[in-house]
Short mmCIF file of C-alpha atoms and ligand atoms in Angstrom, two decimals:
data_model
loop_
_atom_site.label_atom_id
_atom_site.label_comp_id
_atom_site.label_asym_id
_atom_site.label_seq_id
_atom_site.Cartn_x
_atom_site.Cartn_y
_atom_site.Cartn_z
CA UNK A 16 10.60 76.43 -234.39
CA UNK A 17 13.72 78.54 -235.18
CA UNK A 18 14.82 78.65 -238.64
CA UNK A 19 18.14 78.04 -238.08
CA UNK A 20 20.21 75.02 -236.98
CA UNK A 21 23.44 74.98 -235.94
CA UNK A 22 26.41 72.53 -235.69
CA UNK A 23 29.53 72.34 -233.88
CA UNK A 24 32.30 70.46 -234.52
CA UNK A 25 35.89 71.13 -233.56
CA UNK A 26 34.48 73.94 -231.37
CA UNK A 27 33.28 75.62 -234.53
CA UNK A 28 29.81 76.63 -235.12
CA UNK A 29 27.97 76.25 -238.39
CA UNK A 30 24.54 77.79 -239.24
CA UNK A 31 22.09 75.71 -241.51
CA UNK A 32 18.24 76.70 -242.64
CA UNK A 33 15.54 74.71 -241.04
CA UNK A 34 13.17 73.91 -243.91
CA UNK A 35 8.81 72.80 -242.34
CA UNK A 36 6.85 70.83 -244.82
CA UNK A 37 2.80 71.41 -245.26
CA UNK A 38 2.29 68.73 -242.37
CA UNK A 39 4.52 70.82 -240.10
CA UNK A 40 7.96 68.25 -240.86
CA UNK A 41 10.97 69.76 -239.93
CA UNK A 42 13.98 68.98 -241.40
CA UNK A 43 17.88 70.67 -241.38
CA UNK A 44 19.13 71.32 -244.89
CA UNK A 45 22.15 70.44 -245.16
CA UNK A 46 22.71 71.09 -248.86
CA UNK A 47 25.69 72.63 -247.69
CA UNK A 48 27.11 71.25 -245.64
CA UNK A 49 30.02 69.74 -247.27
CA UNK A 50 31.71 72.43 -249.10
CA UNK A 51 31.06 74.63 -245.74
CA UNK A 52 32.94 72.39 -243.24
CA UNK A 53 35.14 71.18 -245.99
CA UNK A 54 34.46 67.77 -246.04
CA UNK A 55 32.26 66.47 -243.25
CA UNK A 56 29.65 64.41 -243.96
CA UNK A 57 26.35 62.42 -242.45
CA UNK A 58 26.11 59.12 -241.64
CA UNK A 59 23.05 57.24 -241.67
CA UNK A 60 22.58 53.86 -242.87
CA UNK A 61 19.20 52.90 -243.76
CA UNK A 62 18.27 56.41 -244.13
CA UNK A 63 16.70 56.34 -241.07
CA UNK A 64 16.68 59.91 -240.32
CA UNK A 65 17.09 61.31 -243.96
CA UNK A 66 14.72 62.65 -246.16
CA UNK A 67 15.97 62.15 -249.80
CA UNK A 68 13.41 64.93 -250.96
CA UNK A 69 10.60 67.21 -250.63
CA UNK A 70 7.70 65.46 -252.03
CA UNK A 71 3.61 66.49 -252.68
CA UNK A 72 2.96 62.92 -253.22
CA UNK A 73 2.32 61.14 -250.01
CA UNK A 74 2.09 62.29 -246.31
CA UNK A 75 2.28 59.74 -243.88
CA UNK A 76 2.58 60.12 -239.87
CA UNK A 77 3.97 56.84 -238.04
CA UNK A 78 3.01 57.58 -235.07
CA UNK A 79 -0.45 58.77 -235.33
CA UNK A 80 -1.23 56.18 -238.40
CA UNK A 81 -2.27 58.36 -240.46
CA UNK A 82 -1.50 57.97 -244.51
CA UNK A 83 -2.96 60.29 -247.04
CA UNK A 84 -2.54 60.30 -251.12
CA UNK A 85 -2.34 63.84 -252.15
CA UNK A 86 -3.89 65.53 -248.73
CA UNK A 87 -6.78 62.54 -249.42
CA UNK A 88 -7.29 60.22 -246.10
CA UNK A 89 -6.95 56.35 -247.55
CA UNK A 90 -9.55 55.25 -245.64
CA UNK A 91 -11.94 57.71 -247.55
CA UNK A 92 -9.99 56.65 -251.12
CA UNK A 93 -10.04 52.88 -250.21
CA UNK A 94 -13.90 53.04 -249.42
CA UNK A 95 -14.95 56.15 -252.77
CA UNK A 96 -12.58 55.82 -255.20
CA UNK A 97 -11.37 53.50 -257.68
CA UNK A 98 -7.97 52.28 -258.73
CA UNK A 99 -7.61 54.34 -261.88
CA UNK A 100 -9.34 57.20 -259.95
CA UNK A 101 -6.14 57.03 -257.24
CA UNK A 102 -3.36 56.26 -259.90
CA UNK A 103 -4.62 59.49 -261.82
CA UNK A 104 -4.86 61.53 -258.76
CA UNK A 105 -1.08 60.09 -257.52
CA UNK A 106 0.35 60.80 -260.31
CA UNK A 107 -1.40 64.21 -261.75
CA UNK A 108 -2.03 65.31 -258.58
CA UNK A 109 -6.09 65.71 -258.29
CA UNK A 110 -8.68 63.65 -258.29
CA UNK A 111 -9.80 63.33 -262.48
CA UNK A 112 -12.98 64.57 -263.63
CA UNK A 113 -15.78 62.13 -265.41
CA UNK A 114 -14.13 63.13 -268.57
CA UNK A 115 -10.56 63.06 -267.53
CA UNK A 116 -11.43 59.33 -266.21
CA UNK A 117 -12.51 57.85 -269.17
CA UNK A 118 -9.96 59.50 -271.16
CA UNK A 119 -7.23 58.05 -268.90
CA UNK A 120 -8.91 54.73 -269.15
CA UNK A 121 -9.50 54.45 -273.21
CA UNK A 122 -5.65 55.82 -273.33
CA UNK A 123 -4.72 53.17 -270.61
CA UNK A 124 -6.73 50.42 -272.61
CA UNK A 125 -5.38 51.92 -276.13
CA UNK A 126 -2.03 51.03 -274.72
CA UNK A 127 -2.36 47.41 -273.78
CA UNK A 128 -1.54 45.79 -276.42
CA UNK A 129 1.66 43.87 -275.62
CA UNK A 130 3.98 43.08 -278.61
CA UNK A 131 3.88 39.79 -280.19
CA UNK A 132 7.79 38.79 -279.40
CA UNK A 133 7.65 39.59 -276.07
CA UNK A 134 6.41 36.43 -275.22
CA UNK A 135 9.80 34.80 -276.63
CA UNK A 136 11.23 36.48 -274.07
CA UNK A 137 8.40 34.75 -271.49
CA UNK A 138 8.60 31.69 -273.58
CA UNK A 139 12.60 31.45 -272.43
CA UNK A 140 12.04 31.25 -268.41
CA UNK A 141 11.49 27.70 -267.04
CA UNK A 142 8.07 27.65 -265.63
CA UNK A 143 8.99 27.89 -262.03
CA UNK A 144 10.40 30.86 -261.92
CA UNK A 145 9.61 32.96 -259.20
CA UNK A 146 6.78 35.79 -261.27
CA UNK A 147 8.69 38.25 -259.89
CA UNK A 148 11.96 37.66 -261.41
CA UNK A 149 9.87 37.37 -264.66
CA UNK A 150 8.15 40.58 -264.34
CA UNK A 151 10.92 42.61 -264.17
CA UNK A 152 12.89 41.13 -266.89
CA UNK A 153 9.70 42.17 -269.01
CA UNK A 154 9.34 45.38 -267.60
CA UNK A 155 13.12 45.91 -268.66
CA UNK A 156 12.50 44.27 -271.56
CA UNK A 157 9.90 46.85 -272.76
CA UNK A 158 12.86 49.18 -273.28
CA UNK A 159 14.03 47.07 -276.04
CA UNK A 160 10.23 47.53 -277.69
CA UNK A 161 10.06 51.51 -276.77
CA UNK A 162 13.82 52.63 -277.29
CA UNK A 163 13.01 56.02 -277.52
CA UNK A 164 13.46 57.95 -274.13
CA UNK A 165 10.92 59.60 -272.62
CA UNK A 166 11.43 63.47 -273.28
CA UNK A 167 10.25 64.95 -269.68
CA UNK A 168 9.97 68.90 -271.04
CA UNK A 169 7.09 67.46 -272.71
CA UNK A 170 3.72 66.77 -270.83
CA UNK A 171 2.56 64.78 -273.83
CA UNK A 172 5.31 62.17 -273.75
CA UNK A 173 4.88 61.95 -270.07
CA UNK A 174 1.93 61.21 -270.60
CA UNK A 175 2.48 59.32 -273.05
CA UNK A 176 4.76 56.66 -271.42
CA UNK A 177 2.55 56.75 -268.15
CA UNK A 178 -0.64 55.26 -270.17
CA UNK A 179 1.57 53.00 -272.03
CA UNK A 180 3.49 51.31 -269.18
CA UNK A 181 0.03 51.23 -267.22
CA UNK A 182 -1.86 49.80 -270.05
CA UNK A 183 1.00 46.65 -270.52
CA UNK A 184 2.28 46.17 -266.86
CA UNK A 185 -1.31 44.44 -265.94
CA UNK A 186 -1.02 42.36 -269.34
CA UNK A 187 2.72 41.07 -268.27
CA UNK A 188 1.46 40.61 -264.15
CA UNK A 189 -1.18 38.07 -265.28
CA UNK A 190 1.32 36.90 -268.54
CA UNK A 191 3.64 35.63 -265.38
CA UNK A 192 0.99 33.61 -264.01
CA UNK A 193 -0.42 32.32 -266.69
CA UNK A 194 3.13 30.91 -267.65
CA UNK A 195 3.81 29.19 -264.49
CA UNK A 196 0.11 28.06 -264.45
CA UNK A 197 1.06 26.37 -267.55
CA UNK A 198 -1.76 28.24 -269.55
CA UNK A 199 -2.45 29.90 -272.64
CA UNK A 200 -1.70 33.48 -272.70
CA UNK A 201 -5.00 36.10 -272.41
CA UNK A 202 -5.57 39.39 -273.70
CA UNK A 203 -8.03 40.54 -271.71
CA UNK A 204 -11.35 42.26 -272.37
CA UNK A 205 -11.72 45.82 -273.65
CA UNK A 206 -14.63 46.43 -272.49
CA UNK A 207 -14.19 45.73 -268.21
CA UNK A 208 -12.38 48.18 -265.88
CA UNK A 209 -9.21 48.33 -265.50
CA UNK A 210 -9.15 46.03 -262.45
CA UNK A 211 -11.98 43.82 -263.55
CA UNK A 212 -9.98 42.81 -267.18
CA UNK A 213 -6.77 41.90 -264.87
CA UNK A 214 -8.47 39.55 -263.21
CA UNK A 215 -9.85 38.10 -266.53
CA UNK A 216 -6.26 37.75 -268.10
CA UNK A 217 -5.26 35.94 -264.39
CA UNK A 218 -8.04 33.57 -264.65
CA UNK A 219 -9.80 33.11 -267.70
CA UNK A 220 -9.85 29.23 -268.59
CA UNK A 221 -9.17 28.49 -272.01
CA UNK A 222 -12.46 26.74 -272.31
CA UNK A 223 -14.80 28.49 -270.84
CA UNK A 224 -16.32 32.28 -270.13
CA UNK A 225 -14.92 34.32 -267.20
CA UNK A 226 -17.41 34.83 -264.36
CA UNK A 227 -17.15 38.05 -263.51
CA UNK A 228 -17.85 38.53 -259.50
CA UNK A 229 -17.89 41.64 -257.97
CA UNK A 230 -16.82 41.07 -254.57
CA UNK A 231 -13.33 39.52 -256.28
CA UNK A 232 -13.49 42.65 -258.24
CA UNK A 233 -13.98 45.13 -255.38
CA UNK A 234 -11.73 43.78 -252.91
CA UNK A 235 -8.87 43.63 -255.58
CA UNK A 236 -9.61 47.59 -256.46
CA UNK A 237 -9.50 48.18 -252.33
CA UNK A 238 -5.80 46.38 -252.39
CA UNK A 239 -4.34 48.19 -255.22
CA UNK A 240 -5.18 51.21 -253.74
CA UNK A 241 -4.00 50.23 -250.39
CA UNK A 242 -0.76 49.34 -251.85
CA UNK A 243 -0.68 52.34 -254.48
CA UNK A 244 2.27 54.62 -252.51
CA UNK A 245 4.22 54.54 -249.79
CA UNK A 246 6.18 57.63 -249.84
CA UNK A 247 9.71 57.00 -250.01
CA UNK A 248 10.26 53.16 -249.01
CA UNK A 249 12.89 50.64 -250.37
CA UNK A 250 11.62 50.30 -253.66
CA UNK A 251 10.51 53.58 -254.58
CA UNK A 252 13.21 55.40 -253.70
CA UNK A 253 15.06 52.66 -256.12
CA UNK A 254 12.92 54.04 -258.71
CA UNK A 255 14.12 57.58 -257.96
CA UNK A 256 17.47 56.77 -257.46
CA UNK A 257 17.64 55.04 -260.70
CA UNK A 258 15.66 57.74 -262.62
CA UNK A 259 17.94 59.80 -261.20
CA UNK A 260 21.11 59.30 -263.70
CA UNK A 261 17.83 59.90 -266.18
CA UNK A 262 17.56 56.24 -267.28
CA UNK A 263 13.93 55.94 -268.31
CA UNK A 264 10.97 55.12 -267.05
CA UNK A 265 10.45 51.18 -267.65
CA UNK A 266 14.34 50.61 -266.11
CA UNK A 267 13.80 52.89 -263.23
CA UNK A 268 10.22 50.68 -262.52
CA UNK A 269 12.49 47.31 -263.21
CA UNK A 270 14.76 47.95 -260.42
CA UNK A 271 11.62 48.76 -258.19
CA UNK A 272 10.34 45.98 -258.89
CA UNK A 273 13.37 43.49 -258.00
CA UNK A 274 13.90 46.67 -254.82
CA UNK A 275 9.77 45.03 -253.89
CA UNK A 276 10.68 41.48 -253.98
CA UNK A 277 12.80 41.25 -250.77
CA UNK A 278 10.87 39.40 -247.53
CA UNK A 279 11.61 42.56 -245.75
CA UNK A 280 9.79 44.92 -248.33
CA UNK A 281 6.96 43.91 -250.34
CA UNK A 282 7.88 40.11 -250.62
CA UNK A 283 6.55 40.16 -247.05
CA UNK A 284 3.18 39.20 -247.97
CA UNK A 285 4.13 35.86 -249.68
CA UNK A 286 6.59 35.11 -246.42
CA UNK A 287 3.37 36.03 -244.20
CA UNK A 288 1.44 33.00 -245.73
CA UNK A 289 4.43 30.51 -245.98
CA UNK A 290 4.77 31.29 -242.23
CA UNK A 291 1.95 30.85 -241.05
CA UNK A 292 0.93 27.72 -243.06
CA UNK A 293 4.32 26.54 -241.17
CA UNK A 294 2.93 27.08 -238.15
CA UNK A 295 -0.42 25.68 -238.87
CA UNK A 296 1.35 22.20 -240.27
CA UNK A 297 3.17 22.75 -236.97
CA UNK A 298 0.59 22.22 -235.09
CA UNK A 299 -0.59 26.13 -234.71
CA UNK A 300 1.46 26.52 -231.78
CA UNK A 301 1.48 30.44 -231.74
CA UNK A 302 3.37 30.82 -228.46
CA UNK A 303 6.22 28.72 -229.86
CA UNK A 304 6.65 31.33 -233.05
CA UNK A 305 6.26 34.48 -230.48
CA UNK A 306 9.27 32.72 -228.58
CA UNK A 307 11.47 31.88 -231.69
CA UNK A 308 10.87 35.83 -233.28
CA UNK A 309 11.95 37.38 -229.90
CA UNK A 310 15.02 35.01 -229.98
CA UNK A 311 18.31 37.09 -230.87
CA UNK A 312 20.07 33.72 -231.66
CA UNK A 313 17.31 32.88 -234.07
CA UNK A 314 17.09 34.81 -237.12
CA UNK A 315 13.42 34.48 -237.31
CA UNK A 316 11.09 37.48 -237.86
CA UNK A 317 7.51 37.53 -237.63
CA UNK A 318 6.94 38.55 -241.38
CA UNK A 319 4.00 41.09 -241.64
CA UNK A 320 4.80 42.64 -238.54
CA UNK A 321 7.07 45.84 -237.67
CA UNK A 322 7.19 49.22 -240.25
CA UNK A 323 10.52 51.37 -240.58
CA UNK A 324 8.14 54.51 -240.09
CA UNK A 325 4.97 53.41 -238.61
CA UNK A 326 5.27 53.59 -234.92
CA UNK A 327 1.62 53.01 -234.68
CA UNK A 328 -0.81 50.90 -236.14
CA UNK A 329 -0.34 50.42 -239.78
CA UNK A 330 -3.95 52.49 -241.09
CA UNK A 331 -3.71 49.97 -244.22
CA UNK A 332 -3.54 46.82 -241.97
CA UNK A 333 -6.55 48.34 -240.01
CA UNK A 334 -8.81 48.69 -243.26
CA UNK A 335 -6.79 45.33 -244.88
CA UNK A 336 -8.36 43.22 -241.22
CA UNK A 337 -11.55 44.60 -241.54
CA UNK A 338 -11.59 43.55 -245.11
CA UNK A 339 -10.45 40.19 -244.92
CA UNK A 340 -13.42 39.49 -242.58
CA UNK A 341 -15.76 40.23 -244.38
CA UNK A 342 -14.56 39.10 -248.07
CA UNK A 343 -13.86 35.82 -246.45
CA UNK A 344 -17.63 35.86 -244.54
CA UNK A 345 -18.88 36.67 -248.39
CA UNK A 346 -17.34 34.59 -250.49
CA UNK A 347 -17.97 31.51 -247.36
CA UNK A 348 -14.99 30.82 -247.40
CA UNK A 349 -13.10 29.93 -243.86
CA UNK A 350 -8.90 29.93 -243.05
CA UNK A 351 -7.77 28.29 -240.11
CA UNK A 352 -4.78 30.60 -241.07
CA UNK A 353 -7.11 33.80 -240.82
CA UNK A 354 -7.57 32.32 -237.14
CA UNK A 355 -4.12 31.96 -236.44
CA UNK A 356 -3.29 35.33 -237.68
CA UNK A 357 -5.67 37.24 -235.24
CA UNK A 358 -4.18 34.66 -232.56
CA UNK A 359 -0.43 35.80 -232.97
CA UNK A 360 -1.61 39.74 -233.43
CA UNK A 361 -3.20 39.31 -229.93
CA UNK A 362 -0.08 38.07 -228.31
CA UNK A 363 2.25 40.19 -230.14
CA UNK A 364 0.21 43.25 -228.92
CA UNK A 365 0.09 41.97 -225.38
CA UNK A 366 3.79 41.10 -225.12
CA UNK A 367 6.56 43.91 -223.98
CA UNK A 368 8.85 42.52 -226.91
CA UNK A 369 6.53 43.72 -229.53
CA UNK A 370 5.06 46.59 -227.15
CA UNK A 371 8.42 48.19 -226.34
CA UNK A 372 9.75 48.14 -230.01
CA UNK A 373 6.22 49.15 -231.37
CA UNK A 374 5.80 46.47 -233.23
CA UNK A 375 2.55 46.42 -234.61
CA UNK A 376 0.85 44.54 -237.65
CA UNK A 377 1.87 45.88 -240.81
CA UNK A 378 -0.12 45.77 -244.53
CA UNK A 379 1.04 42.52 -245.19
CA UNK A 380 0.16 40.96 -242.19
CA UNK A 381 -3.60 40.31 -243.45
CA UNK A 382 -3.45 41.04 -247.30
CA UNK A 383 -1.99 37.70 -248.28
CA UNK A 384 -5.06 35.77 -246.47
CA UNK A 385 -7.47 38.18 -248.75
CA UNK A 386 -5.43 37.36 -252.08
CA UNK A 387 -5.83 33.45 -251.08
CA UNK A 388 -9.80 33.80 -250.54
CA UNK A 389 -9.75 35.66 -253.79
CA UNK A 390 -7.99 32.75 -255.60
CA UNK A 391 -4.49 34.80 -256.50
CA UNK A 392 -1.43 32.05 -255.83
CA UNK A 393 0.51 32.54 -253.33
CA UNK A 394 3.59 33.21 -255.33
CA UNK A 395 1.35 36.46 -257.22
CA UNK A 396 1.15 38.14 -254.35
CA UNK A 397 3.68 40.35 -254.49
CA UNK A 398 3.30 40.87 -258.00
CA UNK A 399 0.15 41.81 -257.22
CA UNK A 400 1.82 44.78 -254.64
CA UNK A 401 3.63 45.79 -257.86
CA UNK A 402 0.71 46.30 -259.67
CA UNK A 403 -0.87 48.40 -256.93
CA UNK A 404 2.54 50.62 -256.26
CA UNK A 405 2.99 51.33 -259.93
CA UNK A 406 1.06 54.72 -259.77
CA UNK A 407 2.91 55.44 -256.87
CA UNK A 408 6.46 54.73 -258.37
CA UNK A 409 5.38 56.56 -261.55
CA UNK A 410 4.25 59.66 -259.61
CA UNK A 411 7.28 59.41 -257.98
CA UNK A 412 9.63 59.32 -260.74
CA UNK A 413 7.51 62.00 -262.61
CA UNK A 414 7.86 64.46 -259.49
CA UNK A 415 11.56 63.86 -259.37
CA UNK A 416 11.86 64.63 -263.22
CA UNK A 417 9.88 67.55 -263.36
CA UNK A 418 11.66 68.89 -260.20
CA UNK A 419 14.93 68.51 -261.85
CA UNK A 420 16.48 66.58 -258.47
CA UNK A 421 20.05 65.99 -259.28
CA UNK A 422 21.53 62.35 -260.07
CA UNK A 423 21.16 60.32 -256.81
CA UNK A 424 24.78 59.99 -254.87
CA UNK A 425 25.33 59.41 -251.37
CA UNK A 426 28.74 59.70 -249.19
CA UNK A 427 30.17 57.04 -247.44
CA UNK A 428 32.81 57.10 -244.49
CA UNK A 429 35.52 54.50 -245.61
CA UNK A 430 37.08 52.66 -243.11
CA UNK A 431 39.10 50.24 -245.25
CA UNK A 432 43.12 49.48 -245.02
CA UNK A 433 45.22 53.13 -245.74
CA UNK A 434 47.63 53.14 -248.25
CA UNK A 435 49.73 50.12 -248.75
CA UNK A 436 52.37 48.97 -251.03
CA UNK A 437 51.60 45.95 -253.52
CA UNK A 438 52.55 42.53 -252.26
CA UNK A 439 53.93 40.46 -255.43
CA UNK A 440 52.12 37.22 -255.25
CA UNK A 441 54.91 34.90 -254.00
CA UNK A 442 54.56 36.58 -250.84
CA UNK A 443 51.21 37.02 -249.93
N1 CMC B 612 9.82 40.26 -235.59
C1 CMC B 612 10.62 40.30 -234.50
N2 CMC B 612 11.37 41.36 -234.15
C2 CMC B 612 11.31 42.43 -234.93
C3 CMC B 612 10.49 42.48 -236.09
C4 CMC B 612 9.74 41.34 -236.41
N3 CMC B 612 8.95 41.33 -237.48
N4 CMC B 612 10.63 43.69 -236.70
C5 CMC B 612 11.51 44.37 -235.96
N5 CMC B 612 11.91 43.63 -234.89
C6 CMC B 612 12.82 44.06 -233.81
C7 CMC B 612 14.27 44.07 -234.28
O1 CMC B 612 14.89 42.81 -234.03
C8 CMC B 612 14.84 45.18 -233.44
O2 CMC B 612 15.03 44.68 -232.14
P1 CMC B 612 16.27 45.22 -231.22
O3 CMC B 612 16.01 46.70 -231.06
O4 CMC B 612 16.18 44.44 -229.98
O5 CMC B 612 17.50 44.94 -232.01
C9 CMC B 612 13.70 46.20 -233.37
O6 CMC B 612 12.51 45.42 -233.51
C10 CMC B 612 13.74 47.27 -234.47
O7 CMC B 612 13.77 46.59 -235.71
P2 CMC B 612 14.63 47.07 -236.98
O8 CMC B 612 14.91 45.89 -237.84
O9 CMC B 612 15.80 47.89 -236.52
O10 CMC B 612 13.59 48.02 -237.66
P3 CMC B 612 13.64 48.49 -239.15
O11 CMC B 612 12.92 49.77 -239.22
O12 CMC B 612 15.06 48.49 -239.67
O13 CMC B 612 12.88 47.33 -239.97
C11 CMC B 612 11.17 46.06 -240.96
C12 CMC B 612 11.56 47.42 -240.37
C13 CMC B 612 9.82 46.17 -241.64
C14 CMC B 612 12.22 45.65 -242.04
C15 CMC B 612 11.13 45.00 -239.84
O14 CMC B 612 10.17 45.37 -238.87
C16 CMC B 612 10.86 43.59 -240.35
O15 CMC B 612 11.80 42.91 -240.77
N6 CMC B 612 9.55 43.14 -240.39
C17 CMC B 612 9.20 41.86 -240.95
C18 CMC B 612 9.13 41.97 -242.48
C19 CMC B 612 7.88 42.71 -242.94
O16 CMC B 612 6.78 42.44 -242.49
N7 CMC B 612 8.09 43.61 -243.92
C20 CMC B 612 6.97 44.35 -244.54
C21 CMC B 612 7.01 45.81 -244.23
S1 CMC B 612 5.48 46.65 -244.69
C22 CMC B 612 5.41 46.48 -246.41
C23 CMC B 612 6.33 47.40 -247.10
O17 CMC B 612 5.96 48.56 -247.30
O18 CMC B 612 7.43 46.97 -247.46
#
């Protein structure tokens, strides 16, 4: 692969490095490319062919489905590590030691204490609101509680802030449901995991003891760390963008957060269920969805399926399947909806629609049918796809701090009315 690229426009040629990542990515820089053809500029909505930055974060090859945390396959993390394990080694960069674990943790745990008038804030949102909406109002809201900004020449207010937000954003996930469940707010258990005391805040009754089961537990740590990052999707690159004009921390996670909740990101996974519960109360007439999402006059989608990057088989989906058999075969529980689920993946992957366009499942596809056999509402799961990115938007706005990336700005190509003169009102 040369080193150079070159461009010609108006029969003029202009030379630009070639810059190969670790996994052998090429990309043209064209840092400067402006100020060297005075003026011209890219266009790419979507982004689809732009990479924003160089990252050590996250590799991830579409079209051979492979995804890897920090050179680490996710089908080894999802089936070794834990959650905490993978948030330290996302955001750090290695996997911690025994020590560096527990110190993580009792920091993490140190820092979950959520402040007493924060739940005003909780108190004022009518129960149904959608947990999302609530969760980043109290993730912003944490600014108010924490005004001083993160210094990023220091490691230990890095640090710092990273233990803190992880140690209050599980405390606020489970707050959200707890409101709209209409029950009495938990603080969890300082003695259980990480993963393990979530689930207690979600579910603890007020009158009794929280069973503790470890398949619920497992399968939850599995999720988060399917979930845990992405590269640069929709919502993290919100969180760098936004940490880019070097607001802090807890805003730039906000506006992931709200970036998440859209059907076509994260808030896929609730869409998943609602749709196929509509086609189950429609009689489970698969063929008659396949029809209606291959329809350009109809704007239906079949939600959980399709990936901007993956070209391939989503790995997460493949490891997210596997899983949902066999939590649902433990914990005896059966879903017609499982059933229609494998029933539309089989058509989808024998039709040319979904062949041509390489259309395959995606991670949402099967997560929301494991979150139902594990008990989490419908409307919590893609809070619960928050709480598993976090470490992944943290790393991410760490890595763009500590590489001093310049405030986020794109160009656009205006094609608006030219100059005119003003029209007084009577005559417009
Ligand atoms: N159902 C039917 N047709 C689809 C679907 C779908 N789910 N996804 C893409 N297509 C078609 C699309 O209509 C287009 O067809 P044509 O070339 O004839 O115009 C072609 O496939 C390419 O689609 P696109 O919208 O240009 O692709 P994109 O990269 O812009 O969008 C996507 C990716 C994920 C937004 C899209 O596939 C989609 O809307 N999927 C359903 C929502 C979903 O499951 N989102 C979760 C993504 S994974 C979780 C996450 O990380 O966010």
């Amino acid at each position: 692969m040369s080193g150079i690229a070159t461009i010609e426009i108006d029969g003029k040629k202009y030379e630009f490095p070639v810059t190969v990542g670790t996994e052998n990515e090429v990309a043209i820089d064209i840092n400067t490319l402006r100020s060297a053809t005075q003026g011209v500029t890219t266009l790419d909505p979507g982004y689809k062919n732009t990479g924003s930055c160089e990252s050590a974060i996250t590799f991830l090859d579409g079209e051979k489905g492979i995804l890897r945390y920090r050179g680490y396959a996710i089908e080894e993390l999802a089936e070794k590590a834990d959650f905490l394990e993978v948030a330290y080694l996302l955001i750090f960069g290695e996997l911690p030691t025994r020590e560096q674990l527990q110190k993580f943790h009792n920091d993490i745990r140190d820092q979950s204490i959520v402040a007493e008038d924060m739940k005003k804030i909780l108190d004022g949102f009518p129960q149904s609101a959608h947990p999302m909406g609530v969760l980043s109002s109290l993730t912003s809201a944490l600014i108010a509680f924490n005004p001083s900004s993160v210094n990023v020449d220091s490691e230990e207010d890095m640090y710092k802030a990273i233990v803190k937000i992880l140690g209050k954003f599980p405390v606020l996930t489970a707050w959200t449901y707890r409101k709209r469940a209409g029950l009495p707010l938990d603080y969890g258990d300082d003695t259980m995991g990480y993963v393990e005391n979530f689930l207690k805040m979600m579910f603890k009754k007020p009158q009794g003891e929280y069973k503790r089961n470890e398949i619920v537990t497992n399968s939850m740590d599995k999720l988060l760390i399917l979930h845990a990052d992405h590269e640069q999707n929709c919502s993290t690159s919100t969180v760098r963008m936004v940490g880019s004009s070097h607001a802090g921390l807890f805003a730039s996670l906000s506006a992931g957060i709200n970036a998440l909740w859209g059907p076509l990101h994260g808030g896929a996974n609730q869409a998943v269920i609602e749709m196929l519960e509509a086609i189950k109360a429609d009689g489970g007439d698969t063929k008659k969805y396949m029809a209606k999402a291959k329809d350009k006059d109809d704007p239906f989608r079949l939600m959980g399926f399709g990936h901007r990057v993956y070209k391939n088989f989503d790995p997460r989906a493949k490891i997210i399947k596997k899983a949902a058999d066999e939590v649902l075969s433990d914990l005896g529980v059966s879903d017609e909806v499982l059933d229609i689920a494998k029933g539309l993946e089989k058509e989808a992957l024998e039709d040319s629609y979904f062949v041509d366009r390489k259309l395959y499942p995606n991670v949402d596809f099967y997560s929301g049918i494991i979150y139902r056999a594990l008990g989490i509402p419908i409307e919590m799961f893609t809070p619960m796809f928050a709480l598993g990115r976090l470490p992944g938007w943290i790393a991410q706005w760490r890595e763009m701090r500590l590489r001093k990336e310049p405030i986020g700005r794109p160009r656009q190509i205006y094609i608006g009315e030219t100059l005119r003169a003003f029209k007084d009102i009577d005559y417009r």
